[in-house]
Coordinates of C-alpha atoms in Angstrom, one line a residue:
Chain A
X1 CA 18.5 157.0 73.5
X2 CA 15.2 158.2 75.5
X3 CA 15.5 161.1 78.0
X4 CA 13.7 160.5 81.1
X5 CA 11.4 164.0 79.7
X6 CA 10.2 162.5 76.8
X7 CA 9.2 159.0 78.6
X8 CA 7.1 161.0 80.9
X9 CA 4.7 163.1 78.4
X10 CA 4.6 159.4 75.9
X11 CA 1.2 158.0 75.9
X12 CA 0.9 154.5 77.1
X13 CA 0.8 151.8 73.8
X14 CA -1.3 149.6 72.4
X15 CA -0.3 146.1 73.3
X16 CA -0.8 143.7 71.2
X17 CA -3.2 140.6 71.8
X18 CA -0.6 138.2 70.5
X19 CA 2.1 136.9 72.7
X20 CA 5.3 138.8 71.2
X21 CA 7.9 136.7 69.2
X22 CA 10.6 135.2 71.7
X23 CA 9.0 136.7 74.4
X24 CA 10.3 139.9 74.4
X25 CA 8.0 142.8 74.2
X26 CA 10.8 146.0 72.9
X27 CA 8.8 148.1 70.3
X28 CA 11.4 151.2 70.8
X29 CA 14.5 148.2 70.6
X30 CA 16.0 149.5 74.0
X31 CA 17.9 145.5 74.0
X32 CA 20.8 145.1 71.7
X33 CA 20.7 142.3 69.4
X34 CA 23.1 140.6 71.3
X35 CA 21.1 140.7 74.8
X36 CA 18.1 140.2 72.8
X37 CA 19.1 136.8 71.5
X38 CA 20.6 135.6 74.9
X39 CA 17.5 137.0 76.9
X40 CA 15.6 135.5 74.4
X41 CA 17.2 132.0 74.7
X42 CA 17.1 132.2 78.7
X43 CA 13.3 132.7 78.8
X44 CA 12.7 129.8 76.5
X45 CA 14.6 127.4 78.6
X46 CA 12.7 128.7 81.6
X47 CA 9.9 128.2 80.0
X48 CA 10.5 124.8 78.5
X49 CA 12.1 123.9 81.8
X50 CA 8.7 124.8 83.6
X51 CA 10.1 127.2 86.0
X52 CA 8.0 130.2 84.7
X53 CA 6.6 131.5 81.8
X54 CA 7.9 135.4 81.3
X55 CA 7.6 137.8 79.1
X56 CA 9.5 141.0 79.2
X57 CA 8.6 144.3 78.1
X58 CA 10.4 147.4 77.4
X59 CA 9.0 150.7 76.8
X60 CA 10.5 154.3 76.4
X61 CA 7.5 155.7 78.2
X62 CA 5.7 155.7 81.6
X63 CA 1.7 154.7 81.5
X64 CA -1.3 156.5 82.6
X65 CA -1.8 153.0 84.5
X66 CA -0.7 151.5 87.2
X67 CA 3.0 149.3 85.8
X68 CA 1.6 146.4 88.2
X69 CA -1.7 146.5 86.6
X70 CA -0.8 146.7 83.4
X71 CA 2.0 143.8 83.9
X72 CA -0.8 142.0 85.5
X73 CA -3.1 142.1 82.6
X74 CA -0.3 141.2 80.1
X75 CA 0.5 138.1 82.4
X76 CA -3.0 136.9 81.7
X77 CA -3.4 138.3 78.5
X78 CA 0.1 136.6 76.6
X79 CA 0.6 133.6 79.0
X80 CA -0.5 130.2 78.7
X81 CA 1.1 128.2 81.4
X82 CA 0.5 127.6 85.0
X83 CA 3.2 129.8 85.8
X84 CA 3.0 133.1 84.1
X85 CA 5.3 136.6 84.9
X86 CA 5.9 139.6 83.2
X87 CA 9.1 141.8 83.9
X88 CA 7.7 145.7 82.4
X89 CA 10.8 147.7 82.2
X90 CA 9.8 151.5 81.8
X91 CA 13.0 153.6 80.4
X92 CA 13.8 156.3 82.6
X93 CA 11.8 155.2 85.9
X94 CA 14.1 154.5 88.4
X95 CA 11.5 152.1 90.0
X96 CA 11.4 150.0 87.3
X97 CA 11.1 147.2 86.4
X98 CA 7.6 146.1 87.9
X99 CA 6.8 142.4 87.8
X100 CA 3.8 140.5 87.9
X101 CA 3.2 136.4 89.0
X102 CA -0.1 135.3 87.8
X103 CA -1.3 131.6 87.1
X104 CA -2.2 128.9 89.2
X105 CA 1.2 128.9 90.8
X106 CA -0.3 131.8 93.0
X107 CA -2.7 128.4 94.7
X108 CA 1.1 126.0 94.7
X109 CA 3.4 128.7 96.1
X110 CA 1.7 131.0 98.7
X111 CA 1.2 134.5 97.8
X112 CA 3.3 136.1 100.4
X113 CA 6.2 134.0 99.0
X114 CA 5.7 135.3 95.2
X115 CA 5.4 138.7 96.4
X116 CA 8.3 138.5 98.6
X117 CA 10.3 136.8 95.3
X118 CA 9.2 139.6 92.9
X119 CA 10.2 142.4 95.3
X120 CA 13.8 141.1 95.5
X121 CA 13.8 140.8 91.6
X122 CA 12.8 143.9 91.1
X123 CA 14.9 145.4 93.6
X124 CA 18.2 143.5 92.0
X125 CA 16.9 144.9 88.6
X126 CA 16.1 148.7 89.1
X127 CA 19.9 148.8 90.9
X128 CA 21.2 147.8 87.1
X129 CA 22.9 150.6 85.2
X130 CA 21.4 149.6 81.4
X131 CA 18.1 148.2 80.6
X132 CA 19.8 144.9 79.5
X133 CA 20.8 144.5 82.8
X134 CA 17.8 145.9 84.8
X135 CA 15.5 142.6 82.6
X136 CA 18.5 140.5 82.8
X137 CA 19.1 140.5 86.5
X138 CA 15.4 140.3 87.1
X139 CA 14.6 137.6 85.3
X140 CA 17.5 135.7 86.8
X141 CA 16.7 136.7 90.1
X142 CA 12.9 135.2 89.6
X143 CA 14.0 132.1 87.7
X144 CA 16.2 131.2 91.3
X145 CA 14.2 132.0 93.5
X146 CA 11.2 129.8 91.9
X147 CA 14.2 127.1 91.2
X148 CA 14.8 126.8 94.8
X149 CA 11.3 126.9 95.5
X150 CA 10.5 123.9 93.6
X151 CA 13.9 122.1 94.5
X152 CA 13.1 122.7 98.2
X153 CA 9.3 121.5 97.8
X154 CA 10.5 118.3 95.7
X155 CA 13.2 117.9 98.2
X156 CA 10.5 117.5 101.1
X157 CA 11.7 120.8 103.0
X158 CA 10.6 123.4 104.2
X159 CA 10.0 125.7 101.6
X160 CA 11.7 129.6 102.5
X161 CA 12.1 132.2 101.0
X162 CA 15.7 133.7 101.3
X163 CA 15.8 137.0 103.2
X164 CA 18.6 139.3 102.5
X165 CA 20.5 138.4 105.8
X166 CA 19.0 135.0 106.8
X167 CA 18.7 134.6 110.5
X168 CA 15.7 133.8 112.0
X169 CA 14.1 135.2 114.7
X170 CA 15.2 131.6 116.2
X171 CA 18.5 131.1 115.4
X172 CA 19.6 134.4 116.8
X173 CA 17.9 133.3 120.5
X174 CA 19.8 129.8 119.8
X175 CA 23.0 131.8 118.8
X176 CA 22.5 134.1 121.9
X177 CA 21.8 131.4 123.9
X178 CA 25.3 129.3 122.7
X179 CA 26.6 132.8 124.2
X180 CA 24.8 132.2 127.7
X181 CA 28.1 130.8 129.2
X182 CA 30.0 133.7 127.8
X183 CA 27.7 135.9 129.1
X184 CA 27.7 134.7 132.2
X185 CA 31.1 134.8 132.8
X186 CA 31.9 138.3 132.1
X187 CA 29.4 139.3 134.1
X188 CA 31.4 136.9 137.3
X189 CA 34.5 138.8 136.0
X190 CA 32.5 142.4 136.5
X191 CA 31.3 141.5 139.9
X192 CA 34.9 139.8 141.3
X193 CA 36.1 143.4 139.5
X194 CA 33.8 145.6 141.0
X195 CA 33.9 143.8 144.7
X196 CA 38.2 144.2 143.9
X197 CA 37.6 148.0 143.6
X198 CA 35.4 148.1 146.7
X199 CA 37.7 146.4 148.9
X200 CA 40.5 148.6 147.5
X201 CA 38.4 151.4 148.5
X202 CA 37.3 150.4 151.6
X203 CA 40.4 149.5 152.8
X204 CA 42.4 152.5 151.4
X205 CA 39.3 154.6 153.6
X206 CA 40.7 153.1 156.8
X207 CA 44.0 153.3 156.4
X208 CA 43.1 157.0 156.1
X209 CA 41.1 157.2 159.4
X210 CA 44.3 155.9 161.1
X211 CA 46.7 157.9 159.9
X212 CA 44.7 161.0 160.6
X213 CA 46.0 162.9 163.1
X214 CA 46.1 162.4 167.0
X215 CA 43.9 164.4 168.9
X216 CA 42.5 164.5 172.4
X217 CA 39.1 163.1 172.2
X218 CA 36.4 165.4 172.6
X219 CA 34.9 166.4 176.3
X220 CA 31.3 165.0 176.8
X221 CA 29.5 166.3 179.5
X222 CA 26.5 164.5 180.8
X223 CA 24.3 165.7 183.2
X224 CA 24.0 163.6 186.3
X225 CA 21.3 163.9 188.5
X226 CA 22.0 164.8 192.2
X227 CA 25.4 166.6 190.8
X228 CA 25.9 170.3 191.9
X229 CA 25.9 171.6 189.0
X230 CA 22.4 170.5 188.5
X231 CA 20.9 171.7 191.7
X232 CA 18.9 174.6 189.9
X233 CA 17.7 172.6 187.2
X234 CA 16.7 170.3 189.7
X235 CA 15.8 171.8 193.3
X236 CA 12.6 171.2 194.9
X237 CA 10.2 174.6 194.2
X238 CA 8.2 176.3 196.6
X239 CA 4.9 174.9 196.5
X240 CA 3.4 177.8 197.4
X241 CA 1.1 177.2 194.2
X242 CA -0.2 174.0 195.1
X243 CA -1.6 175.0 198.4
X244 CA -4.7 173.5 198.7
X245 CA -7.3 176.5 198.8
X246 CA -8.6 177.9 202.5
Chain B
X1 CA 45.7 141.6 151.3
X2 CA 46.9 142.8 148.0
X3 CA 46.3 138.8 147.1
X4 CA 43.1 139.0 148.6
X5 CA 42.0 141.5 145.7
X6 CA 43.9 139.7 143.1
X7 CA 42.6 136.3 143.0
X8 CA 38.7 136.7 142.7
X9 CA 40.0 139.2 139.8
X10 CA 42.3 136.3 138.2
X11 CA 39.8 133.7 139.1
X12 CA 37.0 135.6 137.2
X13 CA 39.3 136.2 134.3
X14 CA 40.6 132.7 133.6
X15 CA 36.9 131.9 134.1
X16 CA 35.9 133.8 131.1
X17 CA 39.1 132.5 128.4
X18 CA 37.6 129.4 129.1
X19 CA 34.5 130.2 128.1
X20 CA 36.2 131.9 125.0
X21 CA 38.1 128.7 124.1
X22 CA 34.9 126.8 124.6
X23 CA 33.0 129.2 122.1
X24 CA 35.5 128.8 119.5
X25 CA 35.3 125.2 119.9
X26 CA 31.5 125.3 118.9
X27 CA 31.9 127.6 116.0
X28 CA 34.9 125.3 114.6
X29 CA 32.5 122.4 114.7
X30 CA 31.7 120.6 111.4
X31 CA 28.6 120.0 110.2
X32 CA 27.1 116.2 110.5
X33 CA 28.4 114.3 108.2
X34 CA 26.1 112.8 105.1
X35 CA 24.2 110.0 105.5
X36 CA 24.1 106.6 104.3
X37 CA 21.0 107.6 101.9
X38 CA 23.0 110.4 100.3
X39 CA 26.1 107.9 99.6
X40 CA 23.6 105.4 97.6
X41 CA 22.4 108.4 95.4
X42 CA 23.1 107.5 91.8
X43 CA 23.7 112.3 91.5
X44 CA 26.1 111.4 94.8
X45 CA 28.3 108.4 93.0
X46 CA 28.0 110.1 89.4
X47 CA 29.7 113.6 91.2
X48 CA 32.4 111.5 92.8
X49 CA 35.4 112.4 92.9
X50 CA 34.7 116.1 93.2
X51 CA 37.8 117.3 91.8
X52 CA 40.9 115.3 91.3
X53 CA 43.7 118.3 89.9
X54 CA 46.9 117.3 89.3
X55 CA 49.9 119.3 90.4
X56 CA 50.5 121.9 87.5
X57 CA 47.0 121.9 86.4
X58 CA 45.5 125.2 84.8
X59 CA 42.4 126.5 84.5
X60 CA 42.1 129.5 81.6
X61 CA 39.2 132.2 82.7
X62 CA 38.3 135.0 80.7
X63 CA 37.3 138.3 82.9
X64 CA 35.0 141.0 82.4
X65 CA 34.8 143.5 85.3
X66 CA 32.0 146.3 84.9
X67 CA 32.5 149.5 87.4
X68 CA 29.4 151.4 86.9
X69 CA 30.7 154.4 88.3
X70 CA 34.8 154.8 88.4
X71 CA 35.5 157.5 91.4
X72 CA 37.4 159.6 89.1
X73 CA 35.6 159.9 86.4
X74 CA 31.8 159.0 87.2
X75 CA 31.6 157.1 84.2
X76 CA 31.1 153.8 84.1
X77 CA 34.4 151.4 83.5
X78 CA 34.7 148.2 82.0
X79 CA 38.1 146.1 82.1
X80 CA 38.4 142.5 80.1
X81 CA 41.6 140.2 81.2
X82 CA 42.6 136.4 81.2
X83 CA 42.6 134.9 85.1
X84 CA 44.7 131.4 85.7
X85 CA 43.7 129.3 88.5
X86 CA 47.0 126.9 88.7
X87 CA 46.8 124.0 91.2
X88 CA 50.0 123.4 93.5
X89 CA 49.0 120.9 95.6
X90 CA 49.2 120.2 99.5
X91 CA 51.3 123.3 101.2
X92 CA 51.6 124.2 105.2
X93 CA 50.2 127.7 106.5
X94 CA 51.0 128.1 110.2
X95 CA 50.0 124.5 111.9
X96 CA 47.4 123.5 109.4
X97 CA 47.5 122.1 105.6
X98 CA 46.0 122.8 102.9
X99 CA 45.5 122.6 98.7
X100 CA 45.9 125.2 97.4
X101 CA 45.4 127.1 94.1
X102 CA 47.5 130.2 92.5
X103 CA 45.1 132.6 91.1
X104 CA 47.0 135.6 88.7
X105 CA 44.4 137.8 87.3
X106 CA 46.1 140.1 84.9
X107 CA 49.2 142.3 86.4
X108 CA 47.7 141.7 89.8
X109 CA 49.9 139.6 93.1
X110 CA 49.2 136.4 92.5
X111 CA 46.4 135.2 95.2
X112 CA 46.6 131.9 96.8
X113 CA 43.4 130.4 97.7
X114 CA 43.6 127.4 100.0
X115 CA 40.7 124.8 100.5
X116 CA 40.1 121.6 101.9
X117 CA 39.4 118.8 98.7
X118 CA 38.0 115.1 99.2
X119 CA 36.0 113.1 97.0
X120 CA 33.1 114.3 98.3
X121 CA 33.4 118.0 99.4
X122 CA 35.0 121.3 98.7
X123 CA 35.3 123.6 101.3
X124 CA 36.9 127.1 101.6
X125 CA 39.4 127.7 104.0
X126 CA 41.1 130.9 103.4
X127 CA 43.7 133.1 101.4
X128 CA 46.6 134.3 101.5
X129 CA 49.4 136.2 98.7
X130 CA 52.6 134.2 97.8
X131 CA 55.7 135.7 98.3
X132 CA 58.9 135.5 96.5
X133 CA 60.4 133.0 98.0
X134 CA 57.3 130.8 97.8
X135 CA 55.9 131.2 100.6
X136 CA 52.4 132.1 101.6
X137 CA 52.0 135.9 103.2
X138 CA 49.2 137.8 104.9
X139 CA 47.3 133.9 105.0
X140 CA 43.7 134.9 106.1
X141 CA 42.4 131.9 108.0
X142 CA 38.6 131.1 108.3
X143 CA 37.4 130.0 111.4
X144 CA 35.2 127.7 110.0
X145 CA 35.9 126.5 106.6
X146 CA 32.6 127.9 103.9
X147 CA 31.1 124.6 101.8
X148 CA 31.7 125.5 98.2
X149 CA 30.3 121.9 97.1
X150 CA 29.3 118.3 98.1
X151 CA 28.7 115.8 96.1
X152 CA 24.8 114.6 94.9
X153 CA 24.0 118.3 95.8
X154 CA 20.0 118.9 94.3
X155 CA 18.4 121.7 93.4
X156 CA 16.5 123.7 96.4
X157 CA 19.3 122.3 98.6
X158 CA 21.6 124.7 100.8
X159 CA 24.3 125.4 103.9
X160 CA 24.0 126.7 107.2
X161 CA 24.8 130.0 107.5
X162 CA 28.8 130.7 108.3
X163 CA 28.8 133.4 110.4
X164 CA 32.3 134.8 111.2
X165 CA 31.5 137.9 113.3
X166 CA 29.2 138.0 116.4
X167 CA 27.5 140.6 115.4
X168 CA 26.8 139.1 112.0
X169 CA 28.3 141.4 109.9
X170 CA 30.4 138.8 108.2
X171 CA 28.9 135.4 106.7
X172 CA 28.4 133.4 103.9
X173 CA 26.0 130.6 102.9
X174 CA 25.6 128.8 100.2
X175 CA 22.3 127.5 97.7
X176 CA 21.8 125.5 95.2
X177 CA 19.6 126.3 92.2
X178 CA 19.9 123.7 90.3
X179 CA 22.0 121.3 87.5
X180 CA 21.5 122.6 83.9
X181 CA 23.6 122.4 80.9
X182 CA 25.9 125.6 80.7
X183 CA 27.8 126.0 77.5
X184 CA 31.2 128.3 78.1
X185 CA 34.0 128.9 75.9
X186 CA 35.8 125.3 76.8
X187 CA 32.9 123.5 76.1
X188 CA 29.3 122.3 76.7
X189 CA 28.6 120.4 80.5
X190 CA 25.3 119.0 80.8
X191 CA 25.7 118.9 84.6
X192 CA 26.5 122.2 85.7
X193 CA 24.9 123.0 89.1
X194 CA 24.6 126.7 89.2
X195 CA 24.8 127.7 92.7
X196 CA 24.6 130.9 94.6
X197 CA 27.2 132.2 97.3
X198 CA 24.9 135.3 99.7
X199 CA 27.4 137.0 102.2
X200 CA 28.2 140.5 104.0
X201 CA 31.5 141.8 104.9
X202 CA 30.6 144.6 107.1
X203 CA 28.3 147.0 104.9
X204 CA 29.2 145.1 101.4
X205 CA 27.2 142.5 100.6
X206 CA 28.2 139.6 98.2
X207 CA 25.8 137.7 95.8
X208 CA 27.9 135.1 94.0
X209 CA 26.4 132.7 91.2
X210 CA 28.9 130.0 90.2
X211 CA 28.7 126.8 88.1
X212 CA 30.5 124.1 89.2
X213 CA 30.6 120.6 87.1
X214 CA 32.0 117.8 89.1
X215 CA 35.2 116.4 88.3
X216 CA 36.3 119.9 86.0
X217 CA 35.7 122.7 88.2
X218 CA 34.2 126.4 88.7
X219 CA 33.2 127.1 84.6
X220 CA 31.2 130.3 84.7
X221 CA 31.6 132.8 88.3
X222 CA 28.9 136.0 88.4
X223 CA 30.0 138.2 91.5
X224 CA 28.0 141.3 92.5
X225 CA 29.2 143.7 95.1
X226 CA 27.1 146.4 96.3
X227 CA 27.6 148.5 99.2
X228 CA 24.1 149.9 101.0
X229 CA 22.2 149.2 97.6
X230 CA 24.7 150.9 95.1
X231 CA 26.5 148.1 92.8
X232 CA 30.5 148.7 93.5
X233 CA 31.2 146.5 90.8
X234 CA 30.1 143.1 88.9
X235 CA 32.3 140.3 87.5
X236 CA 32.0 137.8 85.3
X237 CA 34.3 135.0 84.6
X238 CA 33.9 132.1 82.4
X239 CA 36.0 129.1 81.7
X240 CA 37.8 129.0 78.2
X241 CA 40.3 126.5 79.1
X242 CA 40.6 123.1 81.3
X243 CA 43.4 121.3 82.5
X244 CA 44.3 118.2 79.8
X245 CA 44.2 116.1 83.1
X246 CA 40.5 117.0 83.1
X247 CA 38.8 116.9 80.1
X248 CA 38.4 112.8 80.1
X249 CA 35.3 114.2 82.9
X250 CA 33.9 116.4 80.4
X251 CA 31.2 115.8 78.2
X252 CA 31.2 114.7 74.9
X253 CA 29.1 117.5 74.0
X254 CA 30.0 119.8 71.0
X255 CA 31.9 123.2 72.3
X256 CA 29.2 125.2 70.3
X257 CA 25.3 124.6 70.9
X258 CA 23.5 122.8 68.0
X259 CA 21.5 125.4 65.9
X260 CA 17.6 124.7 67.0
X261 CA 15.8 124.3 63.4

């Protein structure tokens, strides 16, 4: 077993220029025999199959490099068919494994696609608990993903990509507009509800104004001209100002 | 007056069950039916008849459940078990009918899983537990039965989405990958489509890859639950023994591979 310590101070290897026997790359033997000989039988069916071409590698140590790069270079250096990937598995990094598409299925399949196929493969591999299952899930996770690619583009779809949760932008204004009608009528039930309370209220405010209690209306008093009570306010002045001078 | 207030408030309510009823009615829709290209497919006739059990039939799993972290412990836990999948034919839940299967997985209630078989299409309708006098308790309906498999289904080829919730926590739909030859302890089929099952229930999300060879049934199942990234637990079941009823649909293949030289 490799402690997470001892992959980090390791010094990147020397790959070899050969493609590795059965296409797995696992100088420190992190696969059993076991997962070795069914990983091993998986990839050559992929490959014969002409889904991709991969290669896996496992090492006990992290690289001074880039893991893209370096699974990049390894695609081109050890792979001879159109479709090339490798799945670098680094013990210890919980990011792992990093996965490279090169070949000329980048100009078939568009590149957003491949990238957006690798990320989910790598993401259903670094949540395994082993290495076995970290490559394993990978791999199977690439080899559907290009599958349905290919069945989709011989079937004459549309290809797509699979999201996690796959609703479109589209079918959730078509499913919110199934919903119009439903919409629509809770909002007539809120505005029969809120027009119910509002009568209840208006009506409960005027049964209170008449069961107020009886008084004597109020006294208004309003002036009236000529009255005599309004004599001063309104009696002629002595003019004695407006005299016309001598 | 008091009837004044009431009836907008009744009108506006009745208004609006309609409109539920009506939505229901969508989402219980099936999907169109296949065309007349699909039935002339030599994949479509070959597949026919889907699955044709006979009452009493049994299908022999053997289970390998791997909890990567037990609650108790924090270690991981792996449990190996035989699962039966006996078919019992046509039985009545509520209004509706359905076949149904009797799954027992090891000590476990034995689950009843009801679908909807014709010689064309598999679909999954609920499930429920069966209870001592036979009958089936706690049923759990679908609104809208999930495709499992049609018949002439190619590679690349898939279902709507299911959605059971509106806020689409809850769906299913289903992919095909493709046909392939699958050997499993009961044998080699050389037309095994593997397909894969995507769903959420609420925060759990389900990734299921099954392979299904017309006329014998589900031979290998790969389930994956995981709950906001972290795996809750993954199961693996693979044939090891199909009903006698069954076998004249199987290939003549060898039960073993043939050693490459």
């Amino acid at each position: 077993m490799v402690t997470a310590g001892e992959a980090a101070d390791a010094s990147p290897p020397n790959f070899p220029d050969q493609r590795p026997a059965e296409s797995i790359y696992d100088p420190a033997g992190l696969l059993g025999a076991p997962a070795r000989t069914r990983l091993a039988e998986n990839l050559r069916k992929l490959r014969d199959t002409g889904v991709l071409d991969m290669v896996v590698v496992l090492l006990p140590a992290s690289l001074q490099n880039d893991p893209v790069e370096v699974a990049t270079e390894l695609a081109n250096r050890w792979g001879d068919s159109d479709g090339r990937a490798v799945i670098l598995y680094l013990h210890g990094q919980p990011q792992s494994p990093w996965i490279a598409i090169t070949g000329r299925i980048r100009n078939t399949i568009p590149s957003d696609f491949l990238d957006a196929i690798a990320l989910k493969a790598r993401q259903q591999g670094s949540r395994a608990i082993d290495p076995e299952m970290a490559v394993v899930d990978a791999v199977d996770t690439l080899a559907n993903e290009i599958r349905l690619l290919q069945g989709q583009s011989r079937g004459g779809k549309i290809v797509e990509v699979e999201k996690r949760v796959p609703f479109s932008a589209k079918e959730n204004l078509l499913f919110l507009a199934k919903k119009l009608p439903l919409f629509a009528a809770f909002a007539l039930a809120l505005i029969a509800l809120l027009a119910a309370i509002c009568a209840a209220l208006w009506r409960a405010i005027r049964w209170l104004k008449l069961s107020g209690p009886l008084r004597f209306p109020g006294l208004i008093c309003e002036s009236r001209l000529g009255a005599p009570h309004g004599a001063s306010a309104f009696s002629a002045k002595p003019k004695a100002s407006r005299t016309s001078p001598p | 007056m008091k009837n004044a207030i009431l009836i907008p408030v009744a009108a506006a309510f009745s208004i609006s069950l309609c409109q539920c009823k009506k939505a229901t009615e969508i989402a219980a829709d099936s999907p169109p039916s296949d065309t007349a290209d699909l039935r002339q497919d030599p994949l479509y006739q070959a597949d026919l008849p889907l699955l044709a059990p006979q009452i009493g039939d049994v299908w022999k799993y053997h289970v390998t459940v791997l909890n990567p972290k037990d609650a108790r412990t924090g270690q991981p836990v792996r449990a190996e078990f035989e699962r039966t999948r006996t078919y019992i034919g046509e039985i009545s839940v509520g209004d509706d009918s359905f076949q149904a299967f009797e799954v027992q997985s090891g000590t476990s209630p034995i689950v009843r899983e009801l679908v909807h078989i014709t010689d064309d299409r598999i679909l999954i309708a609920g499930q429920g537990r069966r209870g001592p006098n036979g009958e089936t308790l706690q049923p759990v309906l679908l609104e809208k039965p999930v495709p499992f498999f049609n018949a002439g289904l190619h590679g690349g080829e898939g279902s709507p989405v299911t959605v059971f919730a509106d806020d689409e926590s809850l769906w299913r739909s289903t992919r095909a990958i493709g046909r392939e030859t699958l050997t499993v302890p009961a044998g080699t089929f050389t037309q095994a489509v593997r397909l894969q099952m995507l769903g959420q229930d609420q925060e759990i999300s389900l990734q299921r890859t099954y392979w299904f060879a017309p006329g014998c049934g589900i031979l290998k199942e790969d389930t994956l639950r995981e709950s906001k990234g972290v795996t809750l637990f993954r199961e693996t079941q693979e044939l090891t023994e199909l009903p006698a009823s069954l076998r004249n649909r199987m290939d003549p293949a060898p039960a073993m591979p043939a050693t490459s030289p």
